[in-house]
């Protein structure tokens, strides 16, 4: 992050002296050469020449951004710490040489397991869980925008997930597993966890970005005397890289839970994430008065449908995708055509709707990416079940996904992106995502290649996944293909997430109306639900001997869609980055309480009205 090179900027430095209701203020600024400069809330705006010549940097973010990243870390640590062991818990039976809690004996070739329902059921249950966790956010994101606010929805999600974690621990206790009825409480806790995560996930990333004080590009002078542009897009991309870094630091908790499941048992694997999870309530309590919170303002969804109605009324279905389709709904265009109709939105809102639909079009290309990032359903878990692991848990190397991201994010944030900005190279959002799609496609090709050679070298041939159950106990049941080779596709597909997922967060936030950011963020998440639905629908095929094509099919589709994606959206890299919140939205609870006190004082003292207005705006009436 370039913030270390700039003069410190805090929320207080950029918060307007007005109440933020004005669309734009244009006082003048006298530079050293006496040329008047356009400013906005005291920030010097760059000229066209400066936009093309000055280096762009990421601005300093308030501490609340990073505290919220810590909240995401704790939530994702609990989520992924448990999620990492679900498939073995469901698929494999209790090891015959184990302790009754799902663990296997030291040095045993048996994988940790508990329910023994097979790979088809494991795929179905885990993909249904994923579908709920990423489909329900559409409802909860809308609910946060319209009625309850994002922070309140986050807190409710935390409470529900806490209950789910406790029930999950109970379902994995040895007496419950021995009873044969563990699947009931486990399934209940699994899907309850999905509901809580669905409330939390669509609201946390917009809340992080709400804290950003950098609403417009502005010129500053660094300590070294260099004039640079503080870029809102680079600022958000930088903080969201840290956000994604901490997600994956949390996901690394899948490493200890994998070992705990194999050595101690599943109750211990579920206990550690739960303990970490209960750090969240006190952290949220601490953050509550310190956060900039966007109050529920009623969703703009109704106006979106009105805009679409006007577009179809005056342009028709055939005009979709053509120049001028959205212009037909602009109030200024309708007024010029002689309409006297009063609209509940303005021309800028129509532009916001246009950008929102472009964002949704971008998101439609991500489900195949999510499938290739780790394989379809439980296919990767079935692949590793037939590989020589030398006593390691067969799902251990899946954690390289998170480890790779933890290593690469600082490299991108502190080395690659700053160098690109220094050299004047603007790597736009579409170009970054295209690179991520291509990298993921290349990495995912490793899965079918490995599966082909596992089948070729397995003692059971095309029954490699269940070979240990087929052959007599004690006979070699694994392929000679080294488990370490599995790391190659895992690492490559993991690194691709930095370019796709992080960029998608910024697109969802910046290309949506102010009162639809939670909803559009949830639409981005919904693409994972679509990928999960595909995995759920194809669950019967996630078994021997079909695993090669379970990997190869999505990889081929991913390569084709990468080309189509770039050709369709490459022009968006040239558009100016826009954040649809302004300085008037940068208010913490304490700010709002001060405003309410002022209003109360004014209503109780009519003569004090002028003084209150002057103190608020710096102007006389």
Coordinates of C-alpha atoms in Angstrom, one line a residue:
X1 CA 0.0 0.0 0.0
X2 CA 1.3 3.4 -1.0
X3 CA -0.2 5.2 2.1
X4 CA 3.2 5.3 3.7
X5 CA 4.4 7.7 1.1
X6 CA 1.6 10.2 1.6
X7 CA 0.8 12.7 4.3
X8 CA -1.5 11.2 6.8
X9 CA -5.2 11.5 5.9
X10 CA -7.9 10.8 8.5
X11 CA -11.6 10.9 8.4
X12 CA -11.5 14.2 10.2
X13 CA -9.2 15.6 7.5
X14 CA -11.7 15.0 4.7
X15 CA -15.0 15.2 6.5
X16 CA -16.9 18.2 5.1
X17 CA -17.6 21.3 7.1
X18 CA -21.1 21.2 5.7
X19 CA -23.9 18.8 6.3
X20 CA -23.1 17.0 3.0
X21 CA -26.5 17.7 1.4
X22 CA -25.0 19.9 -1.4
X23 CA -24.2 17.9 -4.5
X24 CA -21.0 19.6 -5.0
X25 CA -19.1 22.7 -3.7
X26 CA -16.7 24.5 -5.9
X27 CA -14.6 27.0 -3.9
X28 CA -11.4 28.1 -5.4
X29 CA -7.9 27.2 -4.4
X30 CA -4.9 29.4 -5.2
X31 CA -1.8 27.4 -6.1
X32 CA 1.7 28.6 -5.9
X33 CA 1.5 29.9 -9.5
X34 CA -1.8 31.8 -8.7
X35 CA -3.9 29.5 -10.9
X36 CA -7.3 28.9 -9.5
X37 CA -7.9 25.2 -8.8
X38 CA -11.2 23.4 -8.5
X39 CA -11.7 21.9 -5.1
X40 CA -14.3 19.6 -3.4
X41 CA -14.8 19.8 0.3
X42 CA -11.3 21.4 0.6
X43 CA -9.6 18.7 -1.5
X44 CA -7.8 19.8 -4.6
X45 CA -9.2 18.0 -7.7
X46 CA -6.8 17.0 -10.4
X47 CA -6.8 18.7 -13.8
X48 CA -7.1 16.6 -17.0
X49 CA -3.3 16.9 -17.5
X50 CA -2.6 15.8 -13.9
X51 CA -4.9 12.8 -14.4
X52 CA -2.7 11.5 -17.2
X53 CA 0.7 12.4 -15.8
X54 CA 0.6 12.2 -12.0
X55 CA 1.2 8.9 -10.1
X56 CA -1.8 7.5 -8.4
X57 CA -1.6 6.2 -4.9
X58 CA -3.8 4.5 -2.3
X59 CA -4.8 6.8 0.5
X60 CA -4.5 6.1 4.2
X61 CA -7.6 4.3 5.7
X62 CA -9.1 4.8 9.2
X63 CA -8.4 2.2 11.8
X64 CA -12.0 1.1 11.8
X65 CA -11.4 -0.5 8.3
X66 CA -8.8 -2.8 9.8
X67 CA -10.8 -3.6 12.9
X68 CA -13.6 -4.7 10.6
X69 CA -11.1 -6.8 8.7
X70 CA -10.4 -8.5 12.0
X71 CA -14.1 -9.2 12.5
X72 CA -14.1 -10.9 9.1
X73 CA -11.0 -12.9 10.1
X74 CA -12.7 -14.3 13.2
X75 CA -15.9 -15.1 11.3
X76 CA -14.1 -16.8 8.4
X77 CA -11.7 -18.7 10.7
X78 CA -14.7 -20.3 12.3
X79 CA -16.5 -20.9 9.0
X80 CA -13.6 -22.4 7.1
X81 CA -12.1 -24.1 10.1
X82 CA -15.2 -26.2 10.2
X83 CA -15.9 -26.3 6.5
X84 CA -12.5 -27.9 5.8
X85 CA -13.4 -31.1 7.5
X86 CA -17.1 -31.4 6.5
X87 CA -16.6 -33.6 3.5
X88 CA -14.5 -36.3 5.3
X89 CA -16.9 -36.1 8.3
X90 CA -19.9 -36.9 6.0
X91 CA -18.2 -39.1 3.4
X92 CA -16.0 -41.5 5.4
X93 CA -17.1 -43.9 8.1
X94 CA -15.7 -44.0 11.6
X95 CA -12.2 -45.5 11.2
X96 CA -12.1 -49.1 12.5
X97 CA -8.9 -48.5 14.3
X98 CA -10.0 -45.1 15.6
X99 CA -11.1 -43.7 19.0
X100 CA -14.8 -43.4 18.2
X101 CA -14.6 -39.6 17.7
X102 CA -13.7 -39.8 14.0
X103 CA -9.9 -39.9 14.4
X104 CA -7.8 -42.7 13.0
X105 CA -4.9 -44.5 14.7
X106 CA -1.4 -43.0 14.2
X107 CA 0.1 -44.0 10.9
X108 CA -3.2 -45.5 9.7
X109 CA -4.1 -45.4 6.0
X110 CA -7.7 -44.8 7.0
X111 CA -8.9 -41.2 6.6
X112 CA -10.7 -39.4 9.4
X113 CA -14.4 -39.9 9.1
X114 CA -17.7 -40.1 11.0
X115 CA -21.0 -40.6 9.2
X116 CA -20.0 -42.9 6.3
X117 CA -22.5 -41.5 3.8
X118 CA -20.2 -41.6 0.8
X119 CA -19.0 -38.9 -1.7
X120 CA -22.4 -38.4 -3.3
X121 CA -24.1 -37.5 0.0
X122 CA -21.0 -35.4 1.0
X123 CA -21.2 -33.5 -2.2
X124 CA -25.0 -33.0 -1.8
X125 CA -24.9 -31.8 1.8
X126 CA -21.9 -29.5 1.5
X127 CA -23.1 -28.0 -1.8
X128 CA -26.5 -27.4 -0.3
X129 CA -24.8 -25.7 2.6
X130 CA -22.8 -23.5 0.2
X131 CA -25.9 -22.7 -1.8
X132 CA -27.8 -21.5 1.2
X133 CA -24.8 -19.5 2.5
X134 CA -24.5 -17.7 -0.8
X135 CA -28.1 -17.5 -2.1
X136 CA -29.8 -16.2 1.1
X137 CA -27.6 -13.1 1.2
X138 CA -29.7 -11.7 -1.6
X139 CA -32.6 -11.5 0.8
X140 CA -30.6 -10.4 3.8
X141 CA -28.7 -7.8 1.7
X142 CA -32.0 -6.3 0.6
X143 CA -33.3 -6.4 4.2
X144 CA -30.2 -4.5 5.4
X145 CA -30.6 -1.8 2.8
X146 CA -34.3 -1.3 3.4
X147 CA -35.1 -1.8 7.0
X148 CA -32.4 -2.7 9.5
X149 CA -29.0 -1.5 8.3
X150 CA -25.9 -3.5 7.6
X151 CA -24.3 -3.4 11.1
X152 CA -27.4 -4.7 12.8
X153 CA -27.6 -7.5 10.3
X154 CA -24.0 -8.4 10.9
X155 CA -24.7 -8.7 14.6
X156 CA -27.7 -10.9 14.1
X157 CA -25.7 -13.2 11.9
X158 CA -23.0 -13.5 14.5
X159 CA -25.6 -14.6 17.1
X160 CA -27.1 -17.3 14.9
X161 CA -23.7 -18.7 13.9
X162 CA -22.7 -18.9 17.6
X163 CA -25.7 -21.2 18.3
X164 CA -24.9 -23.3 15.2
X165 CA -21.3 -23.8 16.3
X166 CA -22.4 -25.1 19.7
X167 CA -24.8 -27.6 18.2
X168 CA -22.2 -28.8 15.8
X169 CA -19.8 -29.7 18.6
X170 CA -22.5 -31.7 20.3
X171 CA -23.2 -33.6 17.0
X172 CA -19.6 -34.7 16.9
X173 CA -19.3 -36.1 20.5
X174 CA -18.4 -39.8 20.6
X175 CA -21.7 -40.9 22.3
X176 CA -23.7 -39.1 19.6
X177 CA -21.7 -40.6 16.8
X178 CA -22.0 -44.0 18.3
X179 CA -25.8 -43.7 18.5
X180 CA -26.0 -43.5 14.7
X181 CA -28.2 -40.4 14.9
X182 CA -25.5 -37.7 14.6
X183 CA -26.5 -36.7 11.1
X184 CA -29.7 -35.0 12.5
X185 CA -28.1 -32.4 14.8
X186 CA -25.2 -32.0 12.4
X187 CA -27.4 -31.2 9.5
X188 CA -29.4 -28.7 11.6
X189 CA -26.3 -26.9 12.8
X190 CA -24.8 -26.9 9.2
X191 CA -27.8 -25.2 7.7
X192 CA -28.3 -22.9 10.7
X193 CA -24.6 -21.8 10.2
X194 CA -25.5 -21.1 6.5
X195 CA -28.3 -18.8 7.6
X196 CA -26.1 -16.8 10.0
X197 CA -23.3 -16.6 7.4
X198 CA -25.8 -15.3 4.8
X199 CA -26.7 -12.4 7.1
X200 CA -23.1 -11.6 7.9
X201 CA -21.3 -12.0 4.5
X202 CA -23.2 -9.5 2.2
X203 CA -22.9 -6.7 4.7
X204 CA -19.4 -6.8 6.0
X205 CA -17.5 -5.8 2.8
X206 CA -19.7 -2.8 2.0
X207 CA -19.4 -1.7 5.7
X208 CA -15.6 -1.9 5.4
X209 CA -15.7 0.3 2.2
X210 CA -18.2 2.7 3.8
X211 CA -15.4 3.7 6.2
X212 CA -13.2 5.0 3.3
X213 CA -12.7 8.8 3.4
X214 CA -11.5 8.9 -0.2
X215 CA -14.6 9.7 -2.2
X216 CA -13.0 11.6 -5.1
X217 CA -9.5 11.6 -6.7
X218 CA -7.6 14.5 -5.2
X219 CA -4.0 15.9 -5.4
X220 CA -1.7 15.9 -2.5
X221 CA 2.0 16.5 -2.0
X222 CA 4.0 13.6 -0.4
X223 CA 6.7 14.2 2.3
X224 CA 9.3 13.9 -0.5
X225 CA 7.6 16.8 -2.4
X226 CA 6.1 14.7 -5.1
X227 CA 2.6 15.6 -6.3
X228 CA 0.4 12.5 -6.5
X229 CA -3.3 11.7 -6.9
X230 CA -5.0 9.8 -4.1
X231 CA -7.2 7.5 -6.1
X232 CA -10.5 6.1 -4.5
X233 CA -10.2 2.9 -6.6
X234 CA -6.7 2.2 -5.5
X235 CA -7.6 3.0 -1.9
X236 CA -10.5 0.6 -1.9
X237 CA -8.5 -2.1 -3.7
X238 CA -5.7 -1.8 -1.2
X239 CA -7.9 -2.2 1.9
X240 CA -9.9 -5.0 0.2
X241 CA -6.7 -6.8 -0.4
X242 CA -6.1 -6.7 3.4
X243 CA -9.7 -7.8 3.9
X244 CA -9.1 -10.8 1.6
X245 CA -5.8 -11.5 3.3
X246 CA -7.4 -11.8 6.7
X247 CA -10.2 -13.9 5.2
X248 CA -7.5 -16.4 4.2
X249 CA -5.5 -16.1 7.4
X250 CA -8.8 -17.2 9.0
X251 CA -9.2 -19.9 6.5
X252 CA -5.8 -21.3 7.5
X253 CA -7.5 -22.5 10.6
X254 CA -8.5 -25.4 8.4
X255 CA -4.9 -26.8 8.9
X256 CA -5.2 -27.3 12.7
X257 CA -8.8 -28.5 12.4
X258 CA -7.7 -31.1 9.8
X259 CA -5.1 -32.5 12.1
X260 CA -7.4 -32.3 15.1
X261 CA -10.0 -34.4 13.2
X262 CA -7.4 -37.0 12.3
X263 CA -5.6 -37.1 15.7
X264 CA -8.2 -36.2 18.3
X265 CA -11.7 -36.3 16.7
X266 CA -14.2 -34.0 15.1
X267 CA -15.6 -32.5 18.4
X268 CA -12.1 -31.0 18.9
X269 CA -12.0 -29.8 15.3
X270 CA -15.3 -28.0 15.7
X271 CA -14.4 -26.6 19.2
X272 CA -11.4 -24.5 18.2
X273 CA -13.2 -22.4 15.6
X274 CA -16.1 -21.9 18.1
X275 CA -13.7 -20.5 20.7
X276 CA -12.3 -18.1 18.2
X277 CA -15.8 -17.2 17.1
X278 CA -16.9 -16.0 20.5
X279 CA -14.3 -13.2 20.3
X280 CA -16.7 -11.5 17.9
X281 CA -19.4 -10.1 20.3
X282 CA -16.9 -8.0 22.4
X283 CA -15.1 -6.8 19.3
X284 CA -18.4 -5.7 17.7
X285 CA -19.5 -4.0 20.9
X286 CA -16.2 -2.0 20.9
X287 CA -16.6 -1.0 17.2
X288 CA -20.3 -0.1 17.5
X289 CA -19.9 3.6 18.3
X290 CA -16.8 4.0 16.2
X291 CA -18.1 3.0 12.8
X292 CA -19.5 5.0 9.9
X293 CA -22.9 3.2 9.4
X294 CA -25.1 3.8 6.4
X295 CA -28.6 3.8 7.9
X296 CA -31.4 1.9 6.0
X297 CA -32.7 4.3 3.5
X298 CA -35.3 2.2 1.8
X299 CA -34.1 0.2 -1.2
X300 CA -33.7 1.8 -4.6
X301 CA -35.0 -1.5 -6.0
X302 CA -38.4 0.0 -6.8
X303 CA -36.9 2.9 -8.8
X304 CA -34.7 0.3 -10.6
X305 CA -37.8 -1.4 -11.9
X306 CA -39.3 2.0 -12.8
X307 CA -36.2 2.8 -14.8
X308 CA -36.4 -0.5 -16.6
X309 CA -40.1 0.1 -17.4
X310 CA -39.3 3.4 -19.0
X311 CA -36.4 1.9 -21.0
X312 CA -38.7 -0.8 -22.4
X313 CA -41.6 1.6 -22.9
X314 CA -39.6 4.0 -25.0
X315 CA -36.9 1.8 -26.4
X316 CA -38.4 -1.7 -26.6
X317 CA -36.8 -5.1 -26.0
X318 CA -34.8 -4.9 -29.3
X319 CA -32.9 -1.9 -27.9
X320 CA -31.3 -3.9 -25.1
X321 CA -27.5 -3.6 -25.2
X322 CA -27.7 -0.8 -27.8
X323 CA -26.5 2.7 -27.4
X324 CA -29.2 4.9 -25.9
X325 CA -31.1 2.1 -24.1
X326 CA -30.7 3.7 -20.7
X327 CA -30.9 7.3 -21.9
X328 CA -34.6 6.7 -22.7
X329 CA -35.4 6.5 -19.0
X330 CA -33.6 9.8 -17.9
X331 CA -35.9 12.4 -16.6
X332 CA -34.1 15.1 -18.7
X333 CA -34.6 13.1 -21.9
X334 CA -38.3 12.5 -21.1
X335 CA -38.8 16.2 -20.2
X336 CA -37.1 17.2 -23.6
X337 CA -39.6 14.9 -25.3
X338 CA -42.5 16.8 -23.7
X339 CA -43.2 14.6 -20.7
X340 CA -44.5 16.4 -17.5
X341 CA -44.3 13.2 -15.4
X342 CA -42.6 13.6 -12.0
X343 CA -39.9 11.0 -11.4
X344 CA -38.6 9.8 -8.1
X345 CA -35.0 9.6 -9.4
X346 CA -32.7 11.8 -11.5
X347 CA -30.4 11.2 -14.5
X348 CA -27.5 10.2 -12.3
X349 CA -29.6 7.4 -10.8
X350 CA -30.2 6.0 -14.3
X351 CA -26.5 6.0 -14.8
X352 CA -26.1 4.1 -11.5
X353 CA -28.6 1.5 -12.7
X354 CA -26.8 1.1 -16.0
X355 CA -23.5 0.5 -14.1
X356 CA -25.3 -1.9 -11.7
X357 CA -26.5 -4.1 -14.5
X358 CA -23.0 -4.0 -16.1
X359 CA -21.7 -5.3 -12.7
X360 CA -24.3 -8.1 -12.6
X361 CA -23.3 -9.0 -16.2
X362 CA -19.6 -9.2 -15.0
X363 CA -20.6 -11.4 -12.0
X364 CA -22.4 -13.9 -14.4
X365 CA -19.0 -15.1 -15.5
X366 CA -17.8 -16.1 -12.1
X367 CA -19.6 -19.4 -11.3
X368 CA -17.4 -21.4 -13.6
X369 CA -14.4 -19.7 -12.0
X370 CA -15.6 -20.8 -8.6
X371 CA -16.1 -24.4 -9.8
X372 CA -12.6 -24.5 -11.2
X373 CA -11.1 -23.0 -8.0
X374 CA -10.8 -26.3 -6.1
X375 CA -12.8 -28.6 -8.3
X376 CA -16.5 -29.5 -8.8
X377 CA -18.3 -30.5 -5.6
X378 CA -16.3 -33.1 -3.6
X379 CA -14.3 -34.2 -6.7
X380 CA -11.0 -33.0 -5.3
X381 CA -11.6 -34.7 -2.0
X382 CA -12.3 -38.0 -4.0
X383 CA -9.2 -37.4 -6.0
X384 CA -6.9 -37.2 -3.0
X385 CA -8.6 -40.2 -1.3
X386 CA -6.8 -42.4 -3.8
X387 CA -3.4 -40.7 -3.6
X388 CA -0.4 -41.7 -1.5
X389 CA -0.4 -39.2 1.4
X390 CA 2.2 -40.9 3.7
X391 CA 0.0 -40.6 6.7
X392 CA -1.0 -37.0 6.1
X393 CA -4.7 -36.1 6.1
X394 CA -5.9 -36.3 2.5
X395 CA -7.5 -32.8 2.8
X396 CA -4.5 -31.1 4.3
X397 CA -3.1 -29.6 1.1
X398 CA -6.5 -27.9 0.4
X399 CA -5.3 -25.4 3.0
X400 CA -2.6 -24.3 0.5
X401 CA -5.3 -22.2 -1.1
X402 CA -5.4 -19.9 1.9
X403 CA -1.7 -20.1 2.6
X404 CA -0.9 -19.0 -1.0
X405 CA -3.2 -16.0 -0.8
X406 CA -1.7 -15.0 2.6
X407 CA 1.8 -15.0 1.0
X408 CA 0.8 -13.3 -2.3
X409 CA -1.5 -10.5 -1.0
X410 CA 1.4 -8.5 0.6
X411 CA 3.5 -9.1 -2.5
X412 CA 0.7 -7.6 -4.7
X413 CA -0.1 -4.8 -2.2
X414 CA 3.4 -3.7 -1.4
X415 CA 5.4 -4.6 -4.5
X416 CA 3.4 -5.3 -7.7
X417 CA 0.6 -2.7 -7.6
X418 CA 2.9 0.1 -6.3
X419 CA 5.3 -0.6 -9.1
X420 CA 2.6 -0.5 -11.7
X421 CA 1.3 2.8 -10.3
X422 CA 4.9 4.1 -10.3
X423 CA 5.4 3.2 -13.9
X424 CA 2.0 4.8 -14.8
X425 CA 0.4 1.5 -15.8
X426 CA -3.3 1.4 -15.0
X427 CA -4.3 -2.2 -14.6
X428 CA -8.1 -1.9 -14.8
X429 CA -10.7 -4.1 -13.1
X430 CA -11.6 -6.0 -16.2
X431 CA -8.0 -6.7 -17.1
X432 CA -7.3 -7.9 -13.5
X433 CA -10.3 -10.2 -13.6
X434 CA -9.4 -11.6 -17.0
X435 CA -5.9 -12.4 -15.8
X436 CA -7.5 -14.2 -12.8
X437 CA -9.9 -16.2 -15.0
X438 CA -7.0 -17.3 -17.2
X439 CA -4.7 -18.2 -14.3
X440 CA -7.5 -20.3 -12.7
X441 CA -8.2 -22.1 -16.0
X442 CA -4.5 -23.0 -16.4
X443 CA -4.3 -24.2 -12.8
X444 CA -7.5 -26.2 -12.9
X445 CA -6.1 -28.3 -15.8
X446 CA -3.9 -30.0 -13.2
X447 CA -6.9 -31.7 -11.6
X448 CA -7.9 -33.9 -14.6
X449 CA -4.3 -34.7 -15.4
X450 CA -3.7 -35.9 -11.8
X451 CA -6.9 -37.9 -11.7
X452 CA -6.0 -39.6 -15.0
X453 CA -2.7 -40.8 -13.6
X454 CA -4.3 -41.8 -10.2
X455 CA -6.7 -44.1 -12.1
X456 CA -3.8 -45.4 -14.2
X457 CA -1.6 -46.3 -11.2
X458 CA -4.3 -47.3 -8.6
X459 CA -4.4 -51.0 -7.6
X460 CA -8.2 -50.7 -8.2
X461 CA -8.0 -48.8 -11.5
X462 CA -11.1 -46.7 -12.0
X463 CA -12.3 -47.4 -8.4
X464 CA -9.3 -45.5 -6.9
X465 CA -11.4 -43.5 -4.4
X466 CA -12.9 -46.5 -2.6
X467 CA -9.9 -48.8 -3.1
X468 CA -9.2 -49.1 0.7
X469 CA -12.7 -50.4 1.2
X470 CA -12.5 -52.9 -1.7
X471 CA -9.1 -54.6 -1.0
X472 CA -8.4 -56.7 2.1
X473 CA -7.1 -54.8 5.1
X474 CA -3.3 -54.4 4.9
X475 CA -2.9 -54.5 1.1
X476 CA -1.6 -51.3 -0.6
X477 CA -4.7 -49.4 -1.7
X478 CA -3.3 -46.1 -2.9
X479 CA -1.9 -44.8 -6.1
X480 CA 1.9 -44.2 -6.3
X481 CA 1.2 -40.6 -7.5
X482 CA 2.6 -38.3 -4.9
X483 CA 0.1 -36.2 -2.9
X484 CA 2.5 -33.2 -3.2
X485 CA 1.7 -32.8 -6.9
X486 CA -1.8 -31.8 -5.8
X487 CA -0.3 -28.6 -4.5
X488 CA 0.3 -27.3 -8.1
X489 CA -3.4 -26.7 -9.1
X490 CA -4.4 -25.7 -5.6
X491 CA -1.8 -22.9 -5.5
X492 CA -2.4 -21.6 -9.0
X493 CA -6.2 -21.4 -8.6
X494 CA -5.8 -19.8 -5.2
X495 CA -3.6 -17.0 -6.5
X496 CA -6.2 -16.3 -9.2
X497 CA -8.7 -15.4 -6.4
X498 CA -6.7 -12.2 -5.6
X499 CA -7.5 -10.9 -9.1
X500 CA -11.1 -12.0 -9.3
X501 CA -12.7 -11.9 -5.9
X502 CA -11.0 -8.8 -4.6
X503 CA -11.8 -6.9 -7.8
X504 CA -15.4 -8.1 -7.6
X505 CA -15.8 -6.6 -4.1
X506 CA -14.9 -3.2 -5.5
X507 CA -17.1 -3.5 -8.6
X508 CA -20.1 -4.5 -6.4
X509 CA -19.6 -1.5 -4.2
X510 CA -18.7 1.2 -6.8
X511 CA -21.2 0.2 -9.5
X512 CA -24.4 0.2 -7.3
X513 CA -26.7 2.9 -6.0
X514 CA -26.2 4.1 -2.5
X515 CA -29.2 2.2 -1.1
X516 CA -28.5 -1.0 -3.0
X517 CA -24.9 -1.8 -2.0
X518 CA -25.9 -4.7 0.3
X519 CA -28.1 -6.1 -2.4
X520 CA -25.6 -5.9 -5.2
X521 CA -22.8 -7.3 -2.9
X522 CA -25.1 -10.2 -2.3
X523 CA -25.7 -10.7 -6.0
X524 CA -21.9 -11.1 -6.3
X525 CA -22.0 -13.7 -3.6
X526 CA -25.0 -15.4 -5.3
X527 CA -22.7 -16.5 -8.1
X528 CA -21.1 -18.8 -5.6
X529 CA -24.6 -20.2 -4.9
X530 CA -25.0 -20.9 -8.6
X531 CA -21.7 -22.7 -8.7
X532 CA -22.9 -24.7 -5.6
X533 CA -26.2 -25.5 -7.4
X534 CA -24.2 -26.8 -10.4
X535 CA -22.2 -29.0 -8.0
X536 CA -25.4 -30.1 -6.3
X537 CA -27.0 -31.0 -9.6
X538 CA -24.0 -33.0 -10.8
X539 CA -23.4 -34.7 -7.4
X540 CA -24.3 -38.2 -8.8
X541 CA -21.4 -37.9 -11.3
X542 CA -18.9 -37.0 -8.6
X543 CA -17.7 -40.6 -8.3
X544 CA -15.5 -43.2 -9.9
X545 CA -15.0 -43.6 -12.8
X546 CA -16.2 -40.2 -14.0
X547 CA -13.9 -37.9 -12.1
X548 CA -11.6 -37.0 -15.0
X549 CA -14.4 -35.3 -16.8
X550 CA -15.8 -33.8 -13.6
X551 CA -12.6 -31.7 -13.7
X552 CA -11.9 -31.3 -17.4
X553 CA -15.4 -30.1 -18.4
X554 CA -15.4 -27.0 -16.2
X555 CA -11.7 -26.2 -17.2
X556 CA -12.6 -26.1 -20.9
X557 CA -15.6 -24.0 -20.2
X558 CA -13.5 -21.6 -18.1
X559 CA -11.0 -21.1 -20.9
X560 CA -13.8 -20.2 -23.4
X561 CA -15.6 -17.9 -21.1
X562 CA -12.4 -16.0 -20.2
X563 CA -12.0 -14.9 -23.9
X564 CA -15.7 -14.0 -24.1
X565 CA -15.5 -12.0 -20.8
X566 CA -12.6 -9.8 -22.0
X567 CA -14.1 -9.1 -25.4
X568 CA -17.4 -8.2 -23.8
X569 CA -16.3 -5.9 -20.9
X570 CA -12.8 -4.6 -21.8
X571 CA -14.2 -1.1 -22.6
X572 CA -15.1 -0.6 -18.9
X573 CA -11.4 -0.3 -18.0
X574 CA -11.6 3.2 -19.5
X575 CA -14.5 4.4 -17.4
X576 CA -13.9 6.6 -14.4
X577 CA -14.2 5.0 -11.0
X578 CA -17.2 6.3 -9.1
X579 CA -18.2 5.9 -5.4
X580 CA -21.9 6.6 -4.8
X581 CA -21.5 7.8 -1.2
X582 CA -20.3 11.2 -0.3
X583 CA -18.7 13.1 2.6
X584 CA -22.1 13.6 4.2
X585 CA -22.3 9.9 4.8
X586 CA -19.1 9.9 6.9
X587 CA -20.8 10.0 10.2
X588 CA -20.2 7.8 13.3
X589 CA -22.8 7.3 16.0
X590 CA -21.2 10.1 18.0
X591 CA -21.5 12.5 15.0
X592 CA -25.2 11.7 14.6
X593 CA -25.8 12.2 18.4
X594 CA -24.2 15.6 18.1
X595 CA -26.4 16.5 15.2
X596 CA -29.5 15.5 17.1
X597 CA -28.4 17.6 20.1
X598 CA -28.0 20.6 17.8
X599 CA -31.4 20.1 16.3
X600 CA -32.9 19.8 19.8
X601 CA -31.2 23.0 20.8
X602 CA -32.4 24.8 17.7
X603 CA -36.0 23.6 18.2
X604 CA -35.9 24.8 21.8
X605 CA -34.3 28.1 21.0
X606 CA -35.6 29.7 17.8
X607 CA -33.2 32.6 18.3
X608 CA -30.3 30.2 18.2
X609 CA -31.1 29.1 14.7
X610 CA -28.6 31.3 13.0
X611 CA -25.8 30.3 15.4
X612 CA -26.5 26.6 14.7
X613 CA -26.5 27.0 11.0
X614 CA -23.3 29.0 11.1
X615 CA -21.5 26.4 13.2
X616 CA -22.6 23.7 10.8
X617 CA -21.9 25.3 7.5
X618 CA -19.4 28.1 8.2
X619 CA -21.8 30.5 6.3
X620 CA -24.3 33.1 7.4
X621 CA -27.9 32.8 6.5

